[in-house]
PDB file of C-alpha atoms (C1' of nucleotides) in Angstrom:
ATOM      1  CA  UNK A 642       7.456 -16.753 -19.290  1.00  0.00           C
ATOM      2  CA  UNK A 643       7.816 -20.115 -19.725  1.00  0.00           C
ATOM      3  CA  UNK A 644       6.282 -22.281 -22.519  1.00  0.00           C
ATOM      4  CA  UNK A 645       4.097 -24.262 -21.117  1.00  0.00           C
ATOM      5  CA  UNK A 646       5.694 -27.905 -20.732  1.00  0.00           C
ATOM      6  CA  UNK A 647       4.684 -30.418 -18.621  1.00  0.00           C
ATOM      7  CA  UNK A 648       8.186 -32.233 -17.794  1.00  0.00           C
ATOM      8  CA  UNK A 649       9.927 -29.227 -16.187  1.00  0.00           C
ATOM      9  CA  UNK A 650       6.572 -28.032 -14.346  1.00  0.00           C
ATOM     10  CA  UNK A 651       6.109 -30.411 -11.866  1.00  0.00           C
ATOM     11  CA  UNK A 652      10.095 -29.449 -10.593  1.00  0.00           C
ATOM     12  CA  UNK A 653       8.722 -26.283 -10.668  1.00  0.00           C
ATOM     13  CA  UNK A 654       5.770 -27.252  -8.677  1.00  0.00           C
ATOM     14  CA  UNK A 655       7.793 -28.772  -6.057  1.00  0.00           C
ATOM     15  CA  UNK A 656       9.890 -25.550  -6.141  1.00  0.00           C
ATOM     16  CA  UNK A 657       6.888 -23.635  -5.512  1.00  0.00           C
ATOM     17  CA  UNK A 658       5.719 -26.416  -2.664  1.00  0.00           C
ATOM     18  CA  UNK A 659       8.887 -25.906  -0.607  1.00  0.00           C
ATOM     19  CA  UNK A 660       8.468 -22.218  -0.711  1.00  0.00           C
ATOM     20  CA  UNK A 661       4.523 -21.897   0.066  1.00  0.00           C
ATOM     21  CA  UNK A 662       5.200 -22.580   3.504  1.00  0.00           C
ATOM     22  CA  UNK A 663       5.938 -19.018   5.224  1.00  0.00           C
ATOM     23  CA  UNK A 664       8.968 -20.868   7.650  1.00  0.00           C
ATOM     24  CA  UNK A 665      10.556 -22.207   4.795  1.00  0.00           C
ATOM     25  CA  UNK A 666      10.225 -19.013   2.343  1.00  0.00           C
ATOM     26  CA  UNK A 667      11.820 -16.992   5.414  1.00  0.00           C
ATOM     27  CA  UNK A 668      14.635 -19.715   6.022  1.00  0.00           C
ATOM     28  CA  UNK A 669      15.387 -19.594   1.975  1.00  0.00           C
ATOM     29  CA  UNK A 670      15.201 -15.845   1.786  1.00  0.00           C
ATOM     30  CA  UNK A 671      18.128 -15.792   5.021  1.00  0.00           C
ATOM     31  CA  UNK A 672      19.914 -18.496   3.339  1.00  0.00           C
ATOM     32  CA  UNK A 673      20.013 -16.474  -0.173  1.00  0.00           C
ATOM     33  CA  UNK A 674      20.793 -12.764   1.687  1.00  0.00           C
ATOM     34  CA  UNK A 675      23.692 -14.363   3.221  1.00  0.00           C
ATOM     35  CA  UNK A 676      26.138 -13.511   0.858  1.00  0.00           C
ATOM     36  CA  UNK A 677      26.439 -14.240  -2.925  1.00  0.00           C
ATOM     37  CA  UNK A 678      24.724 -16.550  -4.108  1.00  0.00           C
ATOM     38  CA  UNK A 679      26.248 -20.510  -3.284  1.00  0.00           C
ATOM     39  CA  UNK A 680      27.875 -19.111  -0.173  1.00  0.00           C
ATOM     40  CA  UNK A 681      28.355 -21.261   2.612  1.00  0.00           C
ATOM     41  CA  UNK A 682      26.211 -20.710   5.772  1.00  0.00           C
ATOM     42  CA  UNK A 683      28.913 -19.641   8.255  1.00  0.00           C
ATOM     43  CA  UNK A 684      28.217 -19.328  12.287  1.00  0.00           C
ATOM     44  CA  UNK A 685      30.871 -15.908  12.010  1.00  0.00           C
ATOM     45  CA  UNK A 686      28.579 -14.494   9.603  1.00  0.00           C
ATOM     46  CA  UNK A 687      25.058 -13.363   9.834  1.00  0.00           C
ATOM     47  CA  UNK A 688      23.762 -16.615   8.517  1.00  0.00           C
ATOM     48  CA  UNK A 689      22.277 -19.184  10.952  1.00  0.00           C
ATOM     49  CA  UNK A 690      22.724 -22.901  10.681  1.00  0.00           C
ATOM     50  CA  UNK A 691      19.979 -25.504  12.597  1.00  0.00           C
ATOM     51  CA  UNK A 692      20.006 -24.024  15.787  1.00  0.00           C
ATOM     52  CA  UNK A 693      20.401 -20.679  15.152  1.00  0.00           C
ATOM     53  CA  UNK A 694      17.101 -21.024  12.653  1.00  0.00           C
ATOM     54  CA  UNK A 695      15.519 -22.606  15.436  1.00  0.00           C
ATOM     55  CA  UNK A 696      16.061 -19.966  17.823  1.00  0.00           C
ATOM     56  CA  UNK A 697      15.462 -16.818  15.698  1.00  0.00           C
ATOM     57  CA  UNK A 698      12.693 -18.519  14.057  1.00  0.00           C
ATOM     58  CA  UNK A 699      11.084 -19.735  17.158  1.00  0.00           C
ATOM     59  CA  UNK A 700      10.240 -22.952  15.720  1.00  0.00           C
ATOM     60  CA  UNK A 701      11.750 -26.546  17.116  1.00  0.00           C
ATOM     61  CA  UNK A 702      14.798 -27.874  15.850  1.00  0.00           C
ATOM     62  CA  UNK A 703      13.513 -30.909  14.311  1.00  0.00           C
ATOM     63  CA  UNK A 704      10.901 -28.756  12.250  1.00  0.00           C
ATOM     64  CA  UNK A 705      13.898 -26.591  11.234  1.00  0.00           C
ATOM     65  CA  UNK A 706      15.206 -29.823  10.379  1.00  0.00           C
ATOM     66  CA  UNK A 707      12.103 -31.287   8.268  1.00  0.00           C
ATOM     67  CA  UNK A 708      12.047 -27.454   6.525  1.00  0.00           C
ATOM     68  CA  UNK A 709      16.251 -27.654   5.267  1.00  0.00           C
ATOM     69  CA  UNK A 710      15.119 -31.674   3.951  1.00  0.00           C
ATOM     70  CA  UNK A 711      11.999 -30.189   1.872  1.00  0.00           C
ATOM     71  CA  UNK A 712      13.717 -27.104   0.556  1.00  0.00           C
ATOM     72  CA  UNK A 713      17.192 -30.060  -0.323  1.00  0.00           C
ATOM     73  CA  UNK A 714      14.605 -32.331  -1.918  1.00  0.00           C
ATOM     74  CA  UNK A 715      13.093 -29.196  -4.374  1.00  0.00           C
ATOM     75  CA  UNK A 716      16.748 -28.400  -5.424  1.00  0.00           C
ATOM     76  CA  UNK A 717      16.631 -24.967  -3.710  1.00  0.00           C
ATOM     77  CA  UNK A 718      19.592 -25.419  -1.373  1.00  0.00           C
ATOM     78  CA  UNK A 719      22.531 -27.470   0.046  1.00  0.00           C
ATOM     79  CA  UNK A 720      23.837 -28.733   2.997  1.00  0.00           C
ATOM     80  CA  UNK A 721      26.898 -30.617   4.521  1.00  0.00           C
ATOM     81  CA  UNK A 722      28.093 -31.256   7.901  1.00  0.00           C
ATOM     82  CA  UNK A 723      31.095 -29.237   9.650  1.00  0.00           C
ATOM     83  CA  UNK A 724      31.809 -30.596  12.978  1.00  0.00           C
ATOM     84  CA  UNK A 725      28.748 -30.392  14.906  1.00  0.00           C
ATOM     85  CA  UNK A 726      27.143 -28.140  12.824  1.00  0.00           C
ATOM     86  CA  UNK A 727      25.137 -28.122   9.107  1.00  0.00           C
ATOM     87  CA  UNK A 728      26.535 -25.526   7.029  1.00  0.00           C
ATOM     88  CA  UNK A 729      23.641 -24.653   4.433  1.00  0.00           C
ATOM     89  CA  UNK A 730      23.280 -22.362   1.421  1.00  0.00           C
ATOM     90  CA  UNK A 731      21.459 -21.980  -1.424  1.00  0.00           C
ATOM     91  CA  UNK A 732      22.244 -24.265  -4.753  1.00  0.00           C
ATOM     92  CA  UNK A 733      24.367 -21.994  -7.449  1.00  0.00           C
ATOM     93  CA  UNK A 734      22.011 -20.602 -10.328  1.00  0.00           C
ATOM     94  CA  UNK A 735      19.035 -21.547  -8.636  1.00  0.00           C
ATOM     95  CA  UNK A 736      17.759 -17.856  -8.273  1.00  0.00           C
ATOM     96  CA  UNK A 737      18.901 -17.533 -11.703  1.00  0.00           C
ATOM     97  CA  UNK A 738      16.407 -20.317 -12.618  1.00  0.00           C
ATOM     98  CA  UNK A 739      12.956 -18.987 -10.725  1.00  0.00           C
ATOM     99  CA  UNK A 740      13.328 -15.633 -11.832  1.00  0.00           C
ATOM    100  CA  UNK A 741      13.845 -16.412 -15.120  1.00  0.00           C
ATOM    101  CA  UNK A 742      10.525 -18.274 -15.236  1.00  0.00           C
ATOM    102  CA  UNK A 743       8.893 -16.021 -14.784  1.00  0.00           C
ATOM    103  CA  UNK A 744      10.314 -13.706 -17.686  1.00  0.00           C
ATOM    104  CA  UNK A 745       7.709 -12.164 -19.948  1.00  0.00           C
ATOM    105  CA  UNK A 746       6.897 -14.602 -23.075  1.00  0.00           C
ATOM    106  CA  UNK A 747       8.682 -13.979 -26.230  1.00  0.00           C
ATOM    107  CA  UNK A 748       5.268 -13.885 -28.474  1.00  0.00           C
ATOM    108  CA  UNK A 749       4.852 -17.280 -29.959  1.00  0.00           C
TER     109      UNK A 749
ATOM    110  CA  UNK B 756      16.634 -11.127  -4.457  1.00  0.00           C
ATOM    111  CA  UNK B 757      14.019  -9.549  -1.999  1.00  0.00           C
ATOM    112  CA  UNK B 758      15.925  -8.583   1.001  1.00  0.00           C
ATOM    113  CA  UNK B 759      14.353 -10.251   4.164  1.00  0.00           C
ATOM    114  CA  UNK B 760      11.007  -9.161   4.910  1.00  0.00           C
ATOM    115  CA  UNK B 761       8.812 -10.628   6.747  1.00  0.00           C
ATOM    116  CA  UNK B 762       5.734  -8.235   5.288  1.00  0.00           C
ATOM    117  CA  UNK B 763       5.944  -9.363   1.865  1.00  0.00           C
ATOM    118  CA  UNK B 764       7.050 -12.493   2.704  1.00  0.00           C
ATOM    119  CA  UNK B 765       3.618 -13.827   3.623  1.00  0.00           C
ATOM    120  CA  UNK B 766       1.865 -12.725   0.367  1.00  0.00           C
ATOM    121  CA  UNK B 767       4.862 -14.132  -2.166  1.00  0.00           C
ATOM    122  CA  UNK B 768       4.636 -17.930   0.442  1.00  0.00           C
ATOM    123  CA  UNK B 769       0.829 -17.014  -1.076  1.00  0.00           C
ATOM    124  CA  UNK B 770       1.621 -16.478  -4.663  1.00  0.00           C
ATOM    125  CA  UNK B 771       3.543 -19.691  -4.337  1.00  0.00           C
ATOM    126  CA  UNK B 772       1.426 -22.154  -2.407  1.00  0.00           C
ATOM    127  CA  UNK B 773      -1.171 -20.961  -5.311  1.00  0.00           C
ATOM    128  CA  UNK B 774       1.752 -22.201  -7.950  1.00  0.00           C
ATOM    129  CA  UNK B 775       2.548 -25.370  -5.802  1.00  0.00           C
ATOM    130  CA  UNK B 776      -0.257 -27.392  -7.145  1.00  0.00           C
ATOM    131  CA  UNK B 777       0.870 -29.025 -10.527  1.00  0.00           C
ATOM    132  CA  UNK B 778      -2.595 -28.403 -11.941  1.00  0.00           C
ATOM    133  CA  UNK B 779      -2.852 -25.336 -10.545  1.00  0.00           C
ATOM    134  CA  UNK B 780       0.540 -24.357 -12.267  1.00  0.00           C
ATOM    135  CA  UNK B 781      -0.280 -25.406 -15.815  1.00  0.00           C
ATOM    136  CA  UNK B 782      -3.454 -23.677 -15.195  1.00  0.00           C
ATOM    137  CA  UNK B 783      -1.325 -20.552 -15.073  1.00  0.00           C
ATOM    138  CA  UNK B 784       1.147 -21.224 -17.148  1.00  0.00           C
ATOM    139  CA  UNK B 785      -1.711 -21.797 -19.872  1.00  0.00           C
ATOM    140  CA  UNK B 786      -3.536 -18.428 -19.307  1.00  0.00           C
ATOM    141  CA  UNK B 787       0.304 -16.414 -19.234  1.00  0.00           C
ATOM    142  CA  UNK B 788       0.948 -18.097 -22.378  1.00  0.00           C
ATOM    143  CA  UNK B 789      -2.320 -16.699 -23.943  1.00  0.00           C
ATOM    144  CA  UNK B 790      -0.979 -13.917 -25.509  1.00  0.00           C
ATOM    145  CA  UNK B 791       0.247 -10.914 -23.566  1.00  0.00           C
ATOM    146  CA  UNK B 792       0.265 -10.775 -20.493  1.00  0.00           C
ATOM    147  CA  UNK B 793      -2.957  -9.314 -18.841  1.00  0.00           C
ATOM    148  CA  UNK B 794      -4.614 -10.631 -22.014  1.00  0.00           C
ATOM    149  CA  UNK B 795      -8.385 -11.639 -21.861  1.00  0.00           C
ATOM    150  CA  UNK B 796      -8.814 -15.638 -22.486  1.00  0.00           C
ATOM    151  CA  UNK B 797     -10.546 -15.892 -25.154  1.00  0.00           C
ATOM    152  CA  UNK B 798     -13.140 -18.459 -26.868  1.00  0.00           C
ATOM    153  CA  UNK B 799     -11.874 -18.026 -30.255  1.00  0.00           C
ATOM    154  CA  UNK B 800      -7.727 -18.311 -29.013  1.00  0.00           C
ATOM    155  CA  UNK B 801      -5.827 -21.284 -28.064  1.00  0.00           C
ATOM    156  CA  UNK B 802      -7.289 -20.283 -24.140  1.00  0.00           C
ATOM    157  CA  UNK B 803      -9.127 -22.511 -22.439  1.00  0.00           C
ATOM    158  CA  UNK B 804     -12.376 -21.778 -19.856  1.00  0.00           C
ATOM    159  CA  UNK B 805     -13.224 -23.538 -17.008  1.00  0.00           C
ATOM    160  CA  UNK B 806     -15.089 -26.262 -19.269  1.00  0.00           C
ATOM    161  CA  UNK B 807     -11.964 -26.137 -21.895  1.00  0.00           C
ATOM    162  CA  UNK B 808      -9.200 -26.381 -18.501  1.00  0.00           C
ATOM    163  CA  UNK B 809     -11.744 -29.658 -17.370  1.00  0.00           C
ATOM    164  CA  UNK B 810     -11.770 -31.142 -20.579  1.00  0.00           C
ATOM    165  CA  UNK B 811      -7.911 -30.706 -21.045  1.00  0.00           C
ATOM    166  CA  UNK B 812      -6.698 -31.350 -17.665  1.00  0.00           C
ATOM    167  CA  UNK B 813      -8.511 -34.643 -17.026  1.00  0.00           C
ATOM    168  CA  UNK B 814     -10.233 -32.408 -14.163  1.00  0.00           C
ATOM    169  CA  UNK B 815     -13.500 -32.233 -12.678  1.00  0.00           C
ATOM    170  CA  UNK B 816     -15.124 -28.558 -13.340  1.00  0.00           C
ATOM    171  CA  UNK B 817     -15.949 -28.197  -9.822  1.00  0.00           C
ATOM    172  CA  UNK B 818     -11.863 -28.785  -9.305  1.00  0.00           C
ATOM    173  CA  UNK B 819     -11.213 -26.180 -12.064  1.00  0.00           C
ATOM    174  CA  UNK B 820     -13.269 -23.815 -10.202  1.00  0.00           C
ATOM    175  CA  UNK B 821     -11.596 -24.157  -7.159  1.00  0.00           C
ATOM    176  CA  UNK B 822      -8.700 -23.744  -7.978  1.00  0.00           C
ATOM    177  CA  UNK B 823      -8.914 -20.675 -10.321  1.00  0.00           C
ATOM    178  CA  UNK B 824     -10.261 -19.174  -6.949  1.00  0.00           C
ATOM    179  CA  UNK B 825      -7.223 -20.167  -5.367  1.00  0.00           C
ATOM    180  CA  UNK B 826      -5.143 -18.671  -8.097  1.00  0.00           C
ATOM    181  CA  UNK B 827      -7.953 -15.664  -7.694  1.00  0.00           C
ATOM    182  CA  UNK B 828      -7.339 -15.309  -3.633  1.00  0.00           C
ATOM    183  CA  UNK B 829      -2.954 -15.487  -4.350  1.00  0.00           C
ATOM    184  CA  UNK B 830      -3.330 -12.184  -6.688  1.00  0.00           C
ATOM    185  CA  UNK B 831      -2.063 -14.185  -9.701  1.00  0.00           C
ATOM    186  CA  UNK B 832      -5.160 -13.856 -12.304  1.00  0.00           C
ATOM    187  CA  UNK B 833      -8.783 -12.091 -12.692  1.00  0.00           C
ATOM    188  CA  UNK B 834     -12.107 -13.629 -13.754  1.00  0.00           C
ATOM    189  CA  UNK B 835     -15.303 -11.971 -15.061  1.00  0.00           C
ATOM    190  CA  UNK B 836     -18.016 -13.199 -16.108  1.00  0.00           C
ATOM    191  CA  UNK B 837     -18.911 -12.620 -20.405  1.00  0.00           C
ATOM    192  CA  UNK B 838     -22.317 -14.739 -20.769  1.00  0.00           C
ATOM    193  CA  UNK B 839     -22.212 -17.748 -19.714  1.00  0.00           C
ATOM    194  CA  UNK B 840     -18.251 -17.896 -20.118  1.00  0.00           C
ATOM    195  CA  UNK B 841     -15.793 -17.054 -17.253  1.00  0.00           C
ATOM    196  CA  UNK B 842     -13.070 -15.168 -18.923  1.00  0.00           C
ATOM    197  CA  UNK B 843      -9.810 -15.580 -17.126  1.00  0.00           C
ATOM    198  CA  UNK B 844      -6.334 -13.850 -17.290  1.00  0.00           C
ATOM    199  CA  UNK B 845      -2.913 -13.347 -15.677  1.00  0.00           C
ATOM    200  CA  UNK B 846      -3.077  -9.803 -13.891  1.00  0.00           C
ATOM    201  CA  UNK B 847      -0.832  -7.427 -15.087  1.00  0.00           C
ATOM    202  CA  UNK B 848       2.927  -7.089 -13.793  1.00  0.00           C
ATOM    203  CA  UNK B 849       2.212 -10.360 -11.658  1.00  0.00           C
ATOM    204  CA  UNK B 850       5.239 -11.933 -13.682  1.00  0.00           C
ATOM    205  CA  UNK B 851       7.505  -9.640 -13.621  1.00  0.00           C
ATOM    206  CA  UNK B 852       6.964  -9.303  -9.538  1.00  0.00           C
ATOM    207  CA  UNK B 853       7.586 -12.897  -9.546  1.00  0.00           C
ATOM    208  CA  UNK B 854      10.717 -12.574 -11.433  1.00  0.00           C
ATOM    209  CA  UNK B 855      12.039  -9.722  -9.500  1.00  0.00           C
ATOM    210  CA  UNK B 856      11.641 -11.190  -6.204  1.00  0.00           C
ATOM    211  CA  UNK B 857      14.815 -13.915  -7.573  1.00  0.00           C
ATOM    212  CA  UNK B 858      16.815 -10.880  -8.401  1.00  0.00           C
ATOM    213  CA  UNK B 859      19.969 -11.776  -7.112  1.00  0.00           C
ATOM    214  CA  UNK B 860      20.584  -9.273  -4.354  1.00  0.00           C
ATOM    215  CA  UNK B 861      22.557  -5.963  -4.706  1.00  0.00           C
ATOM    216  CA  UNK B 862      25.226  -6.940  -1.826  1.00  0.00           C
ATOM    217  CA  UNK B 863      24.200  -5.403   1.765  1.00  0.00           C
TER     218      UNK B 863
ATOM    219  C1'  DG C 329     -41.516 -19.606 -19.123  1.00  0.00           C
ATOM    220  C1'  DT C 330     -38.715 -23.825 -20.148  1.00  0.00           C
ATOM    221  C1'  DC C 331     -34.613 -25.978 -21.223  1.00  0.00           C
ATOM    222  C1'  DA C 332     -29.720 -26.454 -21.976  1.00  0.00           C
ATOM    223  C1'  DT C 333     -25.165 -24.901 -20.993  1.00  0.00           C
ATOM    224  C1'  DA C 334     -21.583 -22.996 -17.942  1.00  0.00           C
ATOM    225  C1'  DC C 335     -20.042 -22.390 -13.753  1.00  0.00           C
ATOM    226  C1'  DT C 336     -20.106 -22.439  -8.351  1.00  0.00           C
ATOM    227  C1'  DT C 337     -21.033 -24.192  -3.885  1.00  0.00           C
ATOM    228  C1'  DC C 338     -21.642 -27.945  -0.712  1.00  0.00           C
ATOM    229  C1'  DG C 339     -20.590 -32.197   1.592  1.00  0.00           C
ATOM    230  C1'  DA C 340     -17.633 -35.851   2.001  1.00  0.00           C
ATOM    231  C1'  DC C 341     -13.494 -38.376   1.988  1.00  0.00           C
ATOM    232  C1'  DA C 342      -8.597 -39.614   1.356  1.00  0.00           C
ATOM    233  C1'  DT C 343      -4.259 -37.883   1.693  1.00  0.00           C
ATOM    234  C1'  DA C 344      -0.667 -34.489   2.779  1.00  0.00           C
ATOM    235  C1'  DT C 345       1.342 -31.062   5.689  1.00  0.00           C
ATOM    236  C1'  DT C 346       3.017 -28.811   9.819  1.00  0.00           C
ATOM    237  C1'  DA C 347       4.325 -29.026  14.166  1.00  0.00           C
ATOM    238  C1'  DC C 348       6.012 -30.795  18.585  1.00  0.00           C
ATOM    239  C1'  DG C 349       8.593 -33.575  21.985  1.00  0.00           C
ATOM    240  C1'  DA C 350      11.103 -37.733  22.834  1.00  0.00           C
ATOM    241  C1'  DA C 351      14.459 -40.704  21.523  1.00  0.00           C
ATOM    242  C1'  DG C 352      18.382 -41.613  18.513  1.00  0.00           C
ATOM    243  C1'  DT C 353      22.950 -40.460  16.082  1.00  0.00           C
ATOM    244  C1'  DA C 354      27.156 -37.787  15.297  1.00  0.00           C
ATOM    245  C1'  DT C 355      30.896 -34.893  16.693  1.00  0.00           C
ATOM    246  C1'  DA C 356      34.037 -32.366  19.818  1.00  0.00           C
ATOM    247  C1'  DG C 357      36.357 -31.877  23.984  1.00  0.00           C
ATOM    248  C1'  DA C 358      37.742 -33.008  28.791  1.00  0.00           C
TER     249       DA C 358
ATOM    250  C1'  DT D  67      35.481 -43.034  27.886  1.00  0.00           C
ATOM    251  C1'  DC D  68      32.084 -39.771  29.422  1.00  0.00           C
ATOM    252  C1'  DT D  69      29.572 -35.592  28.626  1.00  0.00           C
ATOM    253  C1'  DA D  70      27.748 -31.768  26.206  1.00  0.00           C
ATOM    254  C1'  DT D  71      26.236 -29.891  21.913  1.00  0.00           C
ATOM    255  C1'  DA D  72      24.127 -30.159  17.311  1.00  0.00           C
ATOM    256  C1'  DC D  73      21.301 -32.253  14.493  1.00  0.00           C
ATOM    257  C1'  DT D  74      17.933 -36.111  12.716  1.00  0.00           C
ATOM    258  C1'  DT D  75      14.385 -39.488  12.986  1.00  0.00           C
ATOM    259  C1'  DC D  76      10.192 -41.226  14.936  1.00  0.00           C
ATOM    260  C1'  DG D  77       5.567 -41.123  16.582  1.00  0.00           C
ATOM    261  C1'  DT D  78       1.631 -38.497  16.844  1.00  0.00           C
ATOM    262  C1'  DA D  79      -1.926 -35.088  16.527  1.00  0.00           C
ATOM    263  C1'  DA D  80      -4.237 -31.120  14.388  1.00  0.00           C
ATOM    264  C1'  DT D  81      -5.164 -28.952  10.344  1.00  0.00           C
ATOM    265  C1'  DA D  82      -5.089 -28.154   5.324  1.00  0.00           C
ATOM    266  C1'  DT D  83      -5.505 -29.756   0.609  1.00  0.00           C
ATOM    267  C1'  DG D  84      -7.271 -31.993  -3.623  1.00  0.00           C
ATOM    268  C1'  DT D  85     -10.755 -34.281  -5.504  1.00  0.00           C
ATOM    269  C1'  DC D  86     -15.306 -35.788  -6.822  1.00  0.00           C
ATOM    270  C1'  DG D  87     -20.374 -35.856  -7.535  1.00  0.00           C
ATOM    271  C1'  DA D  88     -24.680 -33.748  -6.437  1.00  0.00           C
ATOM    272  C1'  DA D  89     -27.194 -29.838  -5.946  1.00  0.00           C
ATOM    273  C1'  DG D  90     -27.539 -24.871  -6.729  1.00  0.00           C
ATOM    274  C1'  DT D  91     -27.156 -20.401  -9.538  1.00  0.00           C
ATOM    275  C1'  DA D  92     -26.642 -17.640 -13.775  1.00  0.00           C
ATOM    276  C1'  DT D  93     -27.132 -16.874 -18.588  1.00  0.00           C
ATOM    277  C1'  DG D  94     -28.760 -17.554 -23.327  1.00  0.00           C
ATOM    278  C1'  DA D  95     -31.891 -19.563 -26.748  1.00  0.00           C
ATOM    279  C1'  DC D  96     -36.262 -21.145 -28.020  1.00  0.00           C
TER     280       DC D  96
END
DNA sequence: GTCATACTTCGACATATTACGAAGTATAGA
DNA sequence: TCTATACTTCGTAATATGTCGAAGTATGAC
């Protein structure tokens, strides 16, 4: 586990924040079972960009939208624009980084 | 990583909606770096109280209380009562569920 | 029993979050 | 250029959250 210091906690915080909301967790949880991790979000895959959230999700595009900006702005994933369409995945080592937080405490 | 499902999914967007709150985060982080983990907080340890977590925190006791009941309701730590004291500790193998569910995934 | 200490519950308020649809922007293709 | 598709931004409304102080409850000491 880790020590307990306030710098990194609050980016853990808003880690935590982006995936408290059930949409979100479910949207990061597709993104990361995509592939290995860092892989791009491709529409000939089983991953789903924007729309495809939005439909499978069953929530409006735009909140789909406002989800993807909240879980960019906590580091969890990225994004960039092919064509029409956002390709999306989550941010290399990231997984890594949570679950290592976690880890048991080495006694002090 | 957790494969997708939507079962577990709700009580983990718990866990971390609990861990979202920067105060409620140090709060945890405090009683997991008590000693082991599932280890009573004690008086006579570096582990705070409710009064100790007001005093240090900056945080009025009636905010201390609610949120340990937060922390209580996500599955993350126990309370009892020892006198007038409320003793308070990380429940066992909460961490290491926490760190397993970043496990990168076994490829599908 | 009375008083002090430790904590919880209640009521209130400010702020944040989630969600939608409508309107706007970007890209691809005819 | 015009149109269709994909996504974002804006405005708005309902609900949730974080916080405090005041009042309430539980325990221990005298």
């Amino acid at each position: 586990m880790s020590k307990y210091d306030s710098g990194k906690d609050e980016k853990y915080a808003e880690m935590f924040k982006a995936l408290s909301n059930p949409h979100r967790l479910k949207i990061f949880l597709r993104l990361a079972c995509c592939g290995p991790e860092g892989m791009a979000c491709k529409k000939d895959n089983i991953c789903e960009c924007v729309g495809d959230l939005s439909g499978n999700l069953g929530i409006a595009q735009s909140t789909i939208s406002h989800h993807l900006k909240e879980l960019h702005r906590a580091g969890l994933i990225s994004t960039r624009r092919n064509g029409q369409r956002i390709e999306c995945w989550v941010d290399k080592g990231i997984l890594g980084k949570l679950s290592d937080f976690f880890k048991t405490p080495a006694p002090d």
